[in-house]
Short mmCIF file of C-alpha atoms in Angstrom, two decimals:
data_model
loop_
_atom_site.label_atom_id
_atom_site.label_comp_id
_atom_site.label_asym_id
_atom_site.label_seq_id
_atom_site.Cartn_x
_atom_site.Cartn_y
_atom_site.Cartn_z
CA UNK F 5 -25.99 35.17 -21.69
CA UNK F 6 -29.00 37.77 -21.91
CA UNK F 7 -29.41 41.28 -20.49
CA UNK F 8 -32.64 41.45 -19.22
CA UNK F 9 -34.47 44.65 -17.53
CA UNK F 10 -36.77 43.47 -15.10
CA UNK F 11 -39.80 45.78 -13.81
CA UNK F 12 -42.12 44.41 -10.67
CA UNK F 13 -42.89 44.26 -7.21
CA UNK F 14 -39.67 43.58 -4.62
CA UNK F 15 -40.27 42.04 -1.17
CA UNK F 16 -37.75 42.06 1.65
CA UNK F 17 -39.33 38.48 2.43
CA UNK F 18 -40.55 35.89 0.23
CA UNK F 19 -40.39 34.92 -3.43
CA UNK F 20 -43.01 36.96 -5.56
CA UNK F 21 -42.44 39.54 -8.49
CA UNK F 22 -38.78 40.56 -8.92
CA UNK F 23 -37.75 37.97 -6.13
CA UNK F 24 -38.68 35.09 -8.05
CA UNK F 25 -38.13 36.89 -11.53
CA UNK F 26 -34.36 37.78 -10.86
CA UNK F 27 -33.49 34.58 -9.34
CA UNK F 28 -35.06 32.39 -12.04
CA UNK F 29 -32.85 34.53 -14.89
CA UNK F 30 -29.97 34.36 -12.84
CA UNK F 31 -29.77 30.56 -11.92
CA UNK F 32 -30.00 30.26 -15.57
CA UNK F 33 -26.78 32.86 -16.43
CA UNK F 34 -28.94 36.15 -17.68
CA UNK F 35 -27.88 39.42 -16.49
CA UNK F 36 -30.82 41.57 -15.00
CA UNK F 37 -31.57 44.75 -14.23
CA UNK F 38 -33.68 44.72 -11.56
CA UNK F 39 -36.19 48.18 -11.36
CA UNK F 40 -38.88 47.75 -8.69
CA UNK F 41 -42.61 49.42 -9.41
CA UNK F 42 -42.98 48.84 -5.41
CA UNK F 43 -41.08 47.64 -2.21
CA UNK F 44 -42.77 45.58 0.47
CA UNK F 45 -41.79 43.53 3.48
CA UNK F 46 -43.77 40.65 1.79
CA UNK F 47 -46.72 40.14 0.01
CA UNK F 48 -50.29 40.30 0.83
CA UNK F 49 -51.24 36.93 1.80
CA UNK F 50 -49.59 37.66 5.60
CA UNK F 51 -51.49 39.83 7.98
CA UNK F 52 -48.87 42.76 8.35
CA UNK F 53 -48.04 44.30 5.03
CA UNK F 54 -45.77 47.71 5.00
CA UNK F 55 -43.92 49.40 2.30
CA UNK F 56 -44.07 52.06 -0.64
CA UNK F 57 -44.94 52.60 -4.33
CA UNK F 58 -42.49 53.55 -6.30
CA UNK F 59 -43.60 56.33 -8.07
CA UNK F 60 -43.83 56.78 -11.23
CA UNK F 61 -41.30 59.61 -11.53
CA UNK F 62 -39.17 57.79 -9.55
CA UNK F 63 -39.32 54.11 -11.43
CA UNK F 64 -38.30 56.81 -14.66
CA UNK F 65 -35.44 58.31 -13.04
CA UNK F 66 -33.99 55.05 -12.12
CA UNK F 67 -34.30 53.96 -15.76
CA UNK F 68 -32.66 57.51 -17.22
CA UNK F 69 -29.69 56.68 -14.41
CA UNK F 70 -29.47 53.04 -16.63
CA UNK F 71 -29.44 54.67 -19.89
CA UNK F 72 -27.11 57.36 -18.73
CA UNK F 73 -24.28 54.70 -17.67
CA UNK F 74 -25.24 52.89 -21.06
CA UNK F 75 -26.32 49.60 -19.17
CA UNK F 76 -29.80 49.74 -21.43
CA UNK F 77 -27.79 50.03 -24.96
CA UNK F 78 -27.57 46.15 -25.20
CA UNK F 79 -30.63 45.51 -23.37
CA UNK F 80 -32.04 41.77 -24.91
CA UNK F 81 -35.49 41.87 -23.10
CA UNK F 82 -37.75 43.17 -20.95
CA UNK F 83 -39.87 41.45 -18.87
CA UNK F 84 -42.77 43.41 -16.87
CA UNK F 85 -45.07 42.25 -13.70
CA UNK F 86 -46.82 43.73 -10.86
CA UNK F 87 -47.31 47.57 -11.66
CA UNK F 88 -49.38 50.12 -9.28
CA UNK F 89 -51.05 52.62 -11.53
CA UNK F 90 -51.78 53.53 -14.75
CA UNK F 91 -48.81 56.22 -14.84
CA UNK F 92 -46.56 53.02 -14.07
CA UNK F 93 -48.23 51.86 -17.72
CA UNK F 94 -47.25 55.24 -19.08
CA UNK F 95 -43.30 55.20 -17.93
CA UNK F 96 -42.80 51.52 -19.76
CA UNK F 97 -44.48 52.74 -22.80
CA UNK F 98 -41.94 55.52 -22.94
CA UNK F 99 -38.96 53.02 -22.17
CA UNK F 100 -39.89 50.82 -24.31
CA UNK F 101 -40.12 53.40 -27.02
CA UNK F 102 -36.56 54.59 -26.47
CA UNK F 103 -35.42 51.16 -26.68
CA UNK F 104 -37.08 50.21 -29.66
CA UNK F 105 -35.36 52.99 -31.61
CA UNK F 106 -31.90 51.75 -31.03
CA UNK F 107 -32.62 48.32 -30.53
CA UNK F 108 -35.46 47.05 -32.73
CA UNK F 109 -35.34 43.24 -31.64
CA UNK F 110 -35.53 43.66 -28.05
CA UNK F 111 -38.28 41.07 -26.48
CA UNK F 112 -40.89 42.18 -24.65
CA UNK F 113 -42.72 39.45 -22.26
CA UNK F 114 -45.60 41.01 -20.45
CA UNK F 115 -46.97 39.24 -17.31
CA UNK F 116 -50.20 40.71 -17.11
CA UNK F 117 -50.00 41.06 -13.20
CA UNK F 118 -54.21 42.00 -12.70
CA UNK F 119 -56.21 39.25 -10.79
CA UNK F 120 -56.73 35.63 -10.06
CA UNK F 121 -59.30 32.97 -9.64
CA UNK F 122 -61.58 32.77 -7.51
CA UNK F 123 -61.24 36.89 -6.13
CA UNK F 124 -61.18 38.12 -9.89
CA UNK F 125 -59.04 41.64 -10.21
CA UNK F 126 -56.75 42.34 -7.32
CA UNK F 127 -56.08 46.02 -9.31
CA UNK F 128 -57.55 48.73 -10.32
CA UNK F 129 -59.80 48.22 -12.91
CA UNK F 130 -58.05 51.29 -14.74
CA UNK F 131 -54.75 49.95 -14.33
CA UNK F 132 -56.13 46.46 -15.74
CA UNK F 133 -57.65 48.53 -18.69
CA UNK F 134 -53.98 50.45 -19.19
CA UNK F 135 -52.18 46.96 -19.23
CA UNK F 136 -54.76 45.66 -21.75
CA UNK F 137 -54.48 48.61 -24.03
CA UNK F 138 -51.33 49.85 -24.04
CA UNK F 139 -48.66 47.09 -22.60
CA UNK F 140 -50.30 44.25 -24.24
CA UNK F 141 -50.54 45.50 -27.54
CA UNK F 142 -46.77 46.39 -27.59
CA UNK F 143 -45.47 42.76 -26.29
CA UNK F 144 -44.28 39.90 -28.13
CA UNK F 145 -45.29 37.33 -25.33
CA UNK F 146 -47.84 37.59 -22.79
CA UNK F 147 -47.93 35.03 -20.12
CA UNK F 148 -51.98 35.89 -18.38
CA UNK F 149 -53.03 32.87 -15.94
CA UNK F 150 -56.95 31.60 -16.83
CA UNK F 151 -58.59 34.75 -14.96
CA UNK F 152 -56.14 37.00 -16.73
CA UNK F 153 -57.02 36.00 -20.24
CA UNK F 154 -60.67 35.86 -20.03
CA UNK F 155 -60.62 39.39 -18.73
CA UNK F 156 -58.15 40.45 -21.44
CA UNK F 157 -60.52 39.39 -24.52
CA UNK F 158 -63.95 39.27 -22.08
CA UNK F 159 -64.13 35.90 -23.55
CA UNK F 160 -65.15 32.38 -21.59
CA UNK F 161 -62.12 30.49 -20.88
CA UNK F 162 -62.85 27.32 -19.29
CA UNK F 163 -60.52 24.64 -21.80
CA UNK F 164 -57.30 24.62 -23.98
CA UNK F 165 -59.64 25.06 -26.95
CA UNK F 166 -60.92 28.58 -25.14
CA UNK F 167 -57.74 29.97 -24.42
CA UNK F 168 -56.14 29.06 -27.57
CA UNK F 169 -59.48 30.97 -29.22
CA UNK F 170 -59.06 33.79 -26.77
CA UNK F 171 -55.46 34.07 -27.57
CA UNK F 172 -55.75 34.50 -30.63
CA UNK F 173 -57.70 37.85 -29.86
CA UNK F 174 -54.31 39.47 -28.22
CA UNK F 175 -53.05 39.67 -31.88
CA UNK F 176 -51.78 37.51 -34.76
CA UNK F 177 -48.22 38.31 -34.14
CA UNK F 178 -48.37 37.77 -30.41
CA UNK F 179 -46.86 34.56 -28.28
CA UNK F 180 -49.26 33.36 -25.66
CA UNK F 181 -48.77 31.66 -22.99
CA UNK F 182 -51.72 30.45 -20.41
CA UNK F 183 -51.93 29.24 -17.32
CA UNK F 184 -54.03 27.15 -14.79
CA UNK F 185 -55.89 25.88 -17.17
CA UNK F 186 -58.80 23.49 -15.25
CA UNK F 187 -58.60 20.23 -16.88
CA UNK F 188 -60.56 18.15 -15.00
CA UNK F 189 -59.72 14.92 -12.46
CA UNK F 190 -56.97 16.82 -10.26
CA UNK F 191 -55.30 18.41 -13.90
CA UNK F 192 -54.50 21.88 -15.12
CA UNK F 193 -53.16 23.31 -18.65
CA UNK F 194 -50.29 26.02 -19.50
CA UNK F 195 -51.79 26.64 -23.26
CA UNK F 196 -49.07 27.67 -25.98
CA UNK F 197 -50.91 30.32 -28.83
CA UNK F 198 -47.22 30.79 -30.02
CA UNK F 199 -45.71 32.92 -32.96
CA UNK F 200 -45.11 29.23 -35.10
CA UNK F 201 -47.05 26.51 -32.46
CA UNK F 202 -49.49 25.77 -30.75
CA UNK F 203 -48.80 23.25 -27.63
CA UNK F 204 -50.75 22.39 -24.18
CA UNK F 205 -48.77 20.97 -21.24
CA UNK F 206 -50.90 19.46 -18.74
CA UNK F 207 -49.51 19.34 -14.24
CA UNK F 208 -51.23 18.35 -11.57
CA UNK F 209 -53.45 20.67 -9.76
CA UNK F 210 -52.26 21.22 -6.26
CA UNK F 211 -53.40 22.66 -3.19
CA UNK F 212 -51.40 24.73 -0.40
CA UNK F 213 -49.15 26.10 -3.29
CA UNK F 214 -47.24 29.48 -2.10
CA UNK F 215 -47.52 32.61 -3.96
CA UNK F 216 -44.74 33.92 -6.75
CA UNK F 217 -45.60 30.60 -9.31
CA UNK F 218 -46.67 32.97 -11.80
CA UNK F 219 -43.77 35.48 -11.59
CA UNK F 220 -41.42 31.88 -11.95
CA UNK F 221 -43.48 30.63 -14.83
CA UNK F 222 -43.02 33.96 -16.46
CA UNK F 223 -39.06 34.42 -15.73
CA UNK F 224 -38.74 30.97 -17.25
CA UNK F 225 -40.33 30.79 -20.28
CA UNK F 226 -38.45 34.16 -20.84
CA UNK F 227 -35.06 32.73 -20.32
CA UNK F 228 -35.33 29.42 -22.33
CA UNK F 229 -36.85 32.15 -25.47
CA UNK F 230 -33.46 33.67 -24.71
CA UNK F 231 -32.13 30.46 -24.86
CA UNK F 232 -33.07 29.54 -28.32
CA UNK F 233 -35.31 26.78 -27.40
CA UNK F 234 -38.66 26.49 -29.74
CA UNK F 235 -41.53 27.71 -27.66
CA UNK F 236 -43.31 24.35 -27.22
CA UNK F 237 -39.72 23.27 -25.87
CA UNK F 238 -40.05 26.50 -23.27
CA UNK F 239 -43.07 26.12 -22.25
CA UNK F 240 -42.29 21.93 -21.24
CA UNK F 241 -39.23 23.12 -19.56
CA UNK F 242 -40.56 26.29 -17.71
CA UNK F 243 -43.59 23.96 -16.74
CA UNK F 244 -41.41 21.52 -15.48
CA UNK F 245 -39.31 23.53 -13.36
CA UNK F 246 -42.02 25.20 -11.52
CA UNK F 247 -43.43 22.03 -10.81
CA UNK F 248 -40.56 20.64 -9.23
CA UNK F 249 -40.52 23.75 -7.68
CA UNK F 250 -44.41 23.85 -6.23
CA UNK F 251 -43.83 19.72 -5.52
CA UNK F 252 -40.79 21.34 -2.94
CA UNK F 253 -42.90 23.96 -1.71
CA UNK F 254 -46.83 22.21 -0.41
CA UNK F 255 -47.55 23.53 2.64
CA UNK F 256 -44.84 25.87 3.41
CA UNK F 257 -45.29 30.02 3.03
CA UNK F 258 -42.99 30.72 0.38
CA UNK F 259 -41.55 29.08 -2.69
CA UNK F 260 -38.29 27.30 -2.16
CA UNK F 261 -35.93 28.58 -4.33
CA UNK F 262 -32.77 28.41 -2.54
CA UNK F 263 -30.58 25.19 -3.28
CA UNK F 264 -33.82 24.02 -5.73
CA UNK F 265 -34.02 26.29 -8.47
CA UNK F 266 -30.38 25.61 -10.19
CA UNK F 267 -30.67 21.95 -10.10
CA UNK F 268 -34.60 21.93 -11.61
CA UNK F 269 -33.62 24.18 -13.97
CA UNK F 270 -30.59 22.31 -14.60
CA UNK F 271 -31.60 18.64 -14.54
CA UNK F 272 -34.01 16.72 -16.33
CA UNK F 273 -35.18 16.49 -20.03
CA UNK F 274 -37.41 18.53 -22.15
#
């Protein structure tokens, strides 16, 4: 079992950011430490939307409370979504700082949270920059969906071959893992630029799909790392899962989770 500090969005309904994140680690026997960057009845897709940032201050005092009870002295990763401003940037840069001193081999999977196809960024564009610049640069894996990367490297990304190219961009010692890939004929790619292998798994493209697959992709691929499974290994499993997952889910609002997620993550081969 992993400790893992978790840092995103938290909905009272639904299963985006830390409500897909936390379930996902859990169902597969991590420990988190869940710290949300902002609490909302749901997410924006429904009409009605009503909640607060956390603020920055805030999202750092509820950290120093962690450290001060020592639950961040055998922290084994950190995993980071949805943030709402560039100070948000600034507060993980320092806690990740902190935690690099004392603990040198902590992960760090960022889930570039910024925009999607077709809208583009759903952020500010300084907030995108701040992830790009500082958060990126500091991660060991980064798990962008197609949008995502081509706005990280401002590179066409269109095929495996172009987001295994743009990857490669992020930084030579840098894990990559893509998603949404178009493929062609009903198909899309998650595209492994890993630390030892490269790898391409290839899903059907679906329609009506809820929100919160990303967060779940990300959460997954995180805990089978943890895991010890090779990253080509990882990514088929975490691709897997969500599939079963989205398959379970067409045409409903929200991801089914509950009563599904231990038995896909559970059954089934690599």
């Amino acid at each position: 079992m992993a400790r893992v500090l978790a840092i995103s969005s938290y909905v009272a309904h639904g299963h985006v950011g830390l409500c897909a994140i936390v379930p996902a680690l859990q169902a597969m026997g991590h420990e988190v430490l869940a710290v949300p960057s902002v609490i909302l009845s749901n997410h924006y897709g429904y009409r009605n939307v009503a909640g607060v940032d956390v603020a920055a201050v805030k999202l750092t005092a509820i950290l120093e409370g962690l450290k001060a009870n020592g639950w961040l002295e055998n922290v084994d990763a950190v995993i980071t979504g949805y943030l709402p401003s560039p100070e948000h940037v600034d507060a993980i840069t320092a806690t990740l700082a902190r935690l690099g001193e004392s603990l040198p081999d902590v992960l760090y999977l960022c889930d570039p949270v910024l925009g999607d196809d077709p809208d583009g960024l759903y952020v500010p564009a300084e907030l995108a920059a701040a992830v790009r610049d500082t958060l990126v640069p500091l991660a060991d894996v980064v798990t962008p969906n197609r949008f995502e990367l081509a706005w990280l490297t401002g590179s066409e990304v269109s095929s495996a071959a172009d987001a295994n190219r743009a990857a490669k961009q992020l930084g030579d010692d840098l894990s990559v893992v893509t998603t949404s890939i178009p493929a062609g004929d009903g198909l899309i790619e998650n595209v492994l630029a890993g630390w030892r292998e490269d790898d391409v798994i290839v899903v059907h493209e679906r329609s009506g799909v809820p929100r919160g697959t990303g967060d779940l992709f990300a959460a997954l691929y995180l805990g089978f790392i943890l895991d010890e499974y090779e990253e080509s290994d990882a990514l088929a499993k975490a691709t897997r899962v969500v599939d079963e997952i989205v398959e379970a889910s067409l045409g409903r609002e929200e991801l089914q989770l509950a009563g599904i997620l231990f038995d896909a993550i559970s059954g089934g081969d690599v």
